[in-house]
């Protein structure tokens, strides 16, 4: 059986090594940013800053409690949406978009 040419399966050729590095740098920067936001929302707002946030309330519940129980989940879902949109832009920028349309 013929083995596929590696250039057909990889988004970057060897000549595009700087482009590959820039793509992964953008990808990792996006992930680090989004994970930092998630950490701040879940661990920070739900645990570290809970006492301060409890002086405010949402729907009759202290804000720190709300973040620990619900807010972190909503932030996580929003971050997933942001990741999809931002990653699509990064892929188009570096011409590795796999969408046909």
Short mmCIF file of N, CA and C in Angstrom, two decimals:
data_model
loop_
_atom_site.label_atom_id
_atom_site.label_comp_id
_atom_site.label_asym_id
_atom_site.label_seq_id
_atom_site.Cartn_x
_atom_site.Cartn_y
_atom_site.Cartn_z
N UNK A 1 0.83 -1.17 0.00
CA UNK A 1 0.00 0.00 0.00
C UNK A 1 0.87 1.24 0.00
N UNK A 2 0.48 2.23 -0.75
CA UNK A 2 1.24 3.47 -0.79
C UNK A 2 1.03 4.26 0.49
N UNK A 3 2.12 4.76 1.01
CA UNK A 3 2.05 5.59 2.20
C UNK A 3 1.83 7.03 1.77
N UNK A 4 0.90 7.75 2.43
CA UNK A 4 0.65 9.14 2.01
C UNK A 4 1.87 10.02 2.24
N UNK A 5 2.00 10.98 1.37
CA UNK A 5 3.09 11.95 1.49
C UNK A 5 2.81 12.82 2.72
N UNK A 6 3.79 12.98 3.61
CA UNK A 6 3.61 13.74 4.84
C UNK A 6 3.22 15.18 4.57
N UNK A 7 3.65 15.72 3.44
CA UNK A 7 3.29 17.10 3.12
C UNK A 7 1.80 17.24 2.87
N UNK A 8 1.13 16.16 2.49
CA UNK A 8 -0.31 16.22 2.25
C UNK A 8 -1.10 16.21 3.55
N UNK A 9 -0.52 15.67 4.62
CA UNK A 9 -1.25 15.54 5.87
C UNK A 9 -0.91 16.62 6.88
N UNK A 10 0.15 17.37 6.70
CA UNK A 10 0.53 18.42 7.63
C UNK A 10 0.16 19.78 7.06
N UNK A 11 -0.31 20.68 7.92
CA UNK A 11 -0.74 21.98 7.40
C UNK A 11 0.41 22.88 6.95
N UNK A 12 1.63 22.63 7.42
CA UNK A 12 2.76 23.47 7.06
C UNK A 12 3.86 22.62 6.44
N UNK A 13 4.50 23.14 5.41
CA UNK A 13 5.64 22.45 4.84
C UNK A 13 6.89 22.85 5.62
N UNK A 14 8.00 22.19 5.33
CA UNK A 14 9.23 22.50 6.04
C UNK A 14 9.69 23.92 5.78
N UNK A 15 9.38 24.46 4.62
CA UNK A 15 9.75 25.84 4.32
C UNK A 15 8.97 26.83 5.17
N UNK A 16 7.86 26.41 5.71
CA UNK A 16 7.00 27.29 6.48
C UNK A 16 7.21 27.15 7.99
N UNK A 17 8.39 26.72 8.40
CA UNK A 17 8.66 26.51 9.81
C UNK A 17 8.43 27.77 10.66
N UNK A 18 8.86 28.96 10.23
CA UNK A 18 8.54 30.15 11.03
C UNK A 18 7.03 30.38 11.16
N UNK A 19 6.31 30.07 10.09
CA UNK A 19 4.86 30.20 10.14
C UNK A 19 4.25 29.20 11.13
N UNK A 20 4.79 28.00 11.15
CA UNK A 20 4.33 26.98 12.08
C UNK A 20 4.55 27.44 13.52
N UNK A 21 5.73 28.01 13.79
CA UNK A 21 6.02 28.50 15.14
C UNK A 21 5.09 29.63 15.53
N UNK A 22 4.81 30.52 14.61
CA UNK A 22 3.89 31.63 14.88
C UNK A 22 2.48 31.11 15.14
N UNK A 23 2.07 30.10 14.39
CA UNK A 23 0.74 29.50 14.58
C UNK A 23 0.63 28.91 15.98
N UNK A 24 1.62 28.13 16.39
CA UNK A 24 1.57 27.50 17.71
C UNK A 24 1.73 28.52 18.82
N UNK A 25 2.49 29.58 18.59
CA UNK A 25 2.62 30.64 19.59
C UNK A 25 1.26 31.30 19.80
N UNK A 26 0.55 31.58 18.72
CA UNK A 26 -0.78 32.19 18.83
C UNK A 26 -1.75 31.23 19.52
N UNK A 27 -1.67 29.96 19.19
CA UNK A 27 -2.53 28.94 19.78
C UNK A 27 -2.29 28.83 21.28
N UNK A 28 -1.05 28.74 21.69
CA UNK A 28 -0.71 28.60 23.11
C UNK A 28 -1.06 29.88 23.87
N UNK A 29 -0.84 31.04 23.26
CA UNK A 29 -1.19 32.31 23.91
C UNK A 29 -2.69 32.36 24.17
N UNK A 30 -3.48 31.94 23.20
CA UNK A 30 -4.94 31.91 23.37
C UNK A 30 -5.33 30.97 24.50
N UNK A 31 -4.78 29.77 24.50
CA UNK A 31 -5.10 28.80 25.55
C UNK A 31 -4.69 29.31 26.93
N UNK A 32 -3.51 29.89 27.04
CA UNK A 32 -3.05 30.40 28.33
C UNK A 32 -3.96 31.53 28.84
N UNK A 33 -4.38 32.39 27.94
CA UNK A 33 -5.27 33.48 28.31
C UNK A 33 -6.61 32.96 28.80
N UNK A 34 -7.19 32.04 28.05
CA UNK A 34 -8.51 31.52 28.41
C UNK A 34 -8.45 30.69 29.69
N UNK A 35 -7.39 29.92 29.88
CA UNK A 35 -7.25 29.15 31.11
C UNK A 35 -7.04 30.06 32.32
N UNK A 36 -6.35 31.17 32.13
CA UNK A 36 -6.17 32.14 33.21
C UNK A 36 -7.50 32.76 33.62
N UNK A 37 -8.32 33.08 32.64
CA UNK A 37 -9.64 33.63 32.93
C UNK A 37 -10.49 32.61 33.66
N UNK A 38 -10.43 31.36 33.21
CA UNK A 38 -11.22 30.31 33.87
C UNK A 38 -10.74 30.11 35.31
N UNK A 39 -9.43 30.13 35.52
CA UNK A 39 -8.90 29.98 36.86
C UNK A 39 -9.37 31.13 37.75
N UNK A 40 -9.30 32.34 37.23
CA UNK A 40 -9.73 33.51 38.01
C UNK A 40 -11.21 33.42 38.37
N UNK A 41 -12.02 32.96 37.43
CA UNK A 41 -13.47 32.87 37.68
C UNK A 41 -13.81 31.73 38.64
N UNK A 42 -13.19 30.58 38.46
CA UNK A 42 -13.57 29.43 39.29
C UNK A 42 -12.86 29.44 40.64
N UNK A 43 -11.55 29.49 40.65
CA UNK A 43 -10.80 29.43 41.89
C UNK A 43 -10.76 30.79 42.58
N UNK A 44 -10.51 31.83 41.78
CA UNK A 44 -10.41 33.16 42.36
C UNK A 44 -11.72 33.67 42.92
N UNK A 45 -12.74 33.77 42.06
CA UNK A 45 -14.02 34.32 42.48
C UNK A 45 -14.78 33.38 43.40
N UNK A 46 -14.64 32.08 43.20
CA UNK A 46 -15.40 31.12 44.01
C UNK A 46 -14.75 30.78 45.33
N UNK A 47 -13.43 30.97 45.45
CA UNK A 47 -12.73 30.56 46.67
C UNK A 47 -11.93 31.71 47.28
N UNK A 48 -10.97 32.24 46.54
CA UNK A 48 -10.06 33.24 47.10
C UNK A 48 -10.75 34.55 47.46
N UNK A 49 -11.61 35.05 46.60
CA UNK A 49 -12.26 36.34 46.82
C UNK A 49 -13.70 36.19 47.26
N UNK A 50 -14.05 35.02 47.75
CA UNK A 50 -15.44 34.76 48.11
C UNK A 50 -15.94 35.70 49.20
N UNK A 51 -15.14 35.92 50.23
CA UNK A 51 -15.58 36.78 51.33
C UNK A 51 -15.88 38.20 50.85
N UNK A 52 -15.03 38.73 49.98
CA UNK A 52 -15.27 40.06 49.43
C UNK A 52 -16.51 40.08 48.55
N UNK A 53 -16.66 39.07 47.70
CA UNK A 53 -17.78 39.03 46.76
C UNK A 53 -19.12 38.76 47.45
N UNK A 54 -19.08 38.15 48.64
CA UNK A 54 -20.33 37.84 49.34
C UNK A 54 -21.08 39.08 49.81
N UNK A 55 -20.45 40.24 49.78
CA UNK A 55 -21.18 41.45 50.15
C UNK A 55 -22.15 41.88 49.05
N UNK A 56 -22.02 41.30 47.85
CA UNK A 56 -22.94 41.54 46.74
C UNK A 56 -23.79 40.28 46.56
N UNK A 57 -24.92 40.42 45.90
CA UNK A 57 -25.76 39.23 45.71
C UNK A 57 -26.38 39.23 44.32
N UNK A 58 -26.69 38.02 43.87
CA UNK A 58 -27.40 37.79 42.60
C UNK A 58 -28.57 36.87 42.92
N UNK A 59 -29.77 37.33 42.67
CA UNK A 59 -30.95 36.50 42.91
C UNK A 59 -31.10 36.09 44.36
N UNK A 60 -30.62 36.92 45.29
CA UNK A 60 -30.74 36.62 46.71
C UNK A 60 -29.62 35.75 47.26
N UNK A 61 -28.69 35.33 46.41
CA UNK A 61 -27.57 34.51 46.86
C UNK A 61 -26.28 35.34 46.85
N UNK A 62 -25.40 35.11 47.83
CA UNK A 62 -24.14 35.84 47.84
C UNK A 62 -23.35 35.58 46.56
N UNK A 63 -22.69 36.63 46.03
CA UNK A 63 -22.00 36.53 44.75
C UNK A 63 -20.88 35.49 44.78
N UNK A 64 -20.15 35.37 45.88
CA UNK A 64 -19.09 34.36 45.99
C UNK A 64 -19.66 32.95 45.88
N UNK A 65 -20.77 32.70 46.55
CA UNK A 65 -21.43 31.40 46.47
C UNK A 65 -21.93 31.15 45.04
N UNK A 66 -22.49 32.19 44.42
CA UNK A 66 -23.00 32.05 43.06
C UNK A 66 -21.89 31.66 42.10
N UNK A 67 -20.72 32.33 42.22
CA UNK A 67 -19.60 31.99 41.35
C UNK A 67 -19.14 30.56 41.58
N UNK A 68 -19.09 30.13 42.82
CA UNK A 68 -18.64 28.78 43.12
C UNK A 68 -19.62 27.74 42.56
N UNK A 69 -20.91 28.05 42.56
CA UNK A 69 -21.91 27.07 42.14
C UNK A 69 -22.32 27.19 40.67
N UNK A 70 -22.47 28.40 40.16
CA UNK A 70 -23.00 28.59 38.81
C UNK A 70 -22.08 29.41 37.91
N UNK A 71 -21.54 30.47 38.44
CA UNK A 71 -20.80 31.43 37.63
C UNK A 71 -19.63 30.83 36.89
N UNK A 72 -18.87 29.97 37.54
CA UNK A 72 -17.71 29.36 36.89
C UNK A 72 -18.14 28.51 35.69
N UNK A 73 -19.28 27.87 35.81
CA UNK A 73 -19.79 27.06 34.70
C UNK A 73 -20.17 27.94 33.52
N UNK A 74 -20.85 29.06 33.79
CA UNK A 74 -21.22 29.99 32.72
C UNK A 74 -19.99 30.60 32.06
N UNK A 75 -19.01 30.93 32.88
CA UNK A 75 -17.76 31.48 32.33
C UNK A 75 -17.08 30.44 31.45
N UNK A 76 -17.07 29.19 31.90
CA UNK A 76 -16.46 28.11 31.12
C UNK A 76 -17.16 27.95 29.77
N UNK A 77 -18.46 27.98 29.76
CA UNK A 77 -19.21 27.85 28.49
C UNK A 77 -18.93 29.03 27.57
N UNK A 78 -18.84 30.23 28.12
CA UNK A 78 -18.51 31.39 27.31
C UNK A 78 -17.10 31.27 26.75
N UNK A 79 -16.16 30.75 27.54
CA UNK A 79 -14.79 30.58 27.07
C UNK A 79 -14.70 29.56 25.95
N UNK A 80 -15.54 28.54 25.98
CA UNK A 80 -15.56 27.57 24.88
C UNK A 80 -15.97 28.27 23.59
N UNK A 81 -17.00 29.09 23.67
CA UNK A 81 -17.45 29.84 22.49
C UNK A 81 -16.35 30.79 21.99
N UNK A 82 -15.72 31.50 22.91
CA UNK A 82 -14.64 32.41 22.54
C UNK A 82 -13.49 31.64 21.90
N UNK A 83 -13.16 30.46 22.45
CA UNK A 83 -12.09 29.64 21.89
C UNK A 83 -12.39 29.23 20.45
N UNK A 84 -13.61 28.80 20.20
CA UNK A 84 -13.99 28.35 18.85
C UNK A 84 -13.83 29.50 17.85
N UNK A 85 -14.34 30.67 18.21
CA UNK A 85 -14.28 31.82 17.30
C UNK A 85 -12.83 32.25 17.10
N UNK A 86 -12.08 32.38 18.19
CA UNK A 86 -10.68 32.84 18.10
C UNK A 86 -9.81 31.83 17.36
N UNK A 87 -10.02 30.55 17.61
CA UNK A 87 -9.21 29.54 16.93
C UNK A 87 -9.52 29.51 15.44
N UNK A 88 -10.76 29.71 15.09
CA UNK A 88 -11.13 29.78 13.67
C UNK A 88 -10.40 30.95 12.99
N UNK A 89 -10.33 32.09 13.67
CA UNK A 89 -9.61 33.25 13.12
C UNK A 89 -8.11 32.95 12.98
N UNK A 90 -7.53 32.30 13.98
CA UNK A 90 -6.11 31.97 13.92
C UNK A 90 -5.85 31.00 12.77
N UNK A 91 -6.71 30.02 12.60
CA UNK A 91 -6.53 29.06 11.51
C UNK A 91 -6.65 29.73 10.15
N UNK A 92 -7.57 30.66 10.00
CA UNK A 92 -7.68 31.39 8.74
C UNK A 92 -6.47 32.28 8.50
N UNK A 93 -5.98 32.90 9.55
CA UNK A 93 -4.81 33.78 9.44
C UNK A 93 -3.59 33.01 8.94
N UNK A 94 -3.41 31.78 9.42
CA UNK A 94 -2.25 30.98 9.05
C UNK A 94 -2.57 29.97 7.95
N UNK A 95 -3.73 30.11 7.35
CA UNK A 95 -4.14 29.28 6.21
C UNK A 95 -4.12 27.79 6.53
N UNK A 96 -4.64 27.43 7.70
CA UNK A 96 -4.80 26.02 8.05
C UNK A 96 -6.26 25.71 8.37
N UNK A 97 -7.14 26.56 7.91
CA UNK A 97 -8.57 26.39 8.12
C UNK A 97 -9.05 25.17 7.35
N UNK A 98 -9.72 24.25 8.06
CA UNK A 98 -10.19 23.02 7.41
C UNK A 98 -11.64 23.10 6.96
N UNK A 99 -12.27 24.26 7.12
CA UNK A 99 -13.65 24.44 6.65
C UNK A 99 -13.64 24.57 5.13
N UNK A 100 -14.64 23.97 4.51
CA UNK A 100 -14.75 24.04 3.06
C UNK A 100 -15.35 25.36 2.59
N UNK A 101 -16.18 25.96 3.44
CA UNK A 101 -16.91 27.14 3.02
C UNK A 101 -16.36 28.42 3.49
#
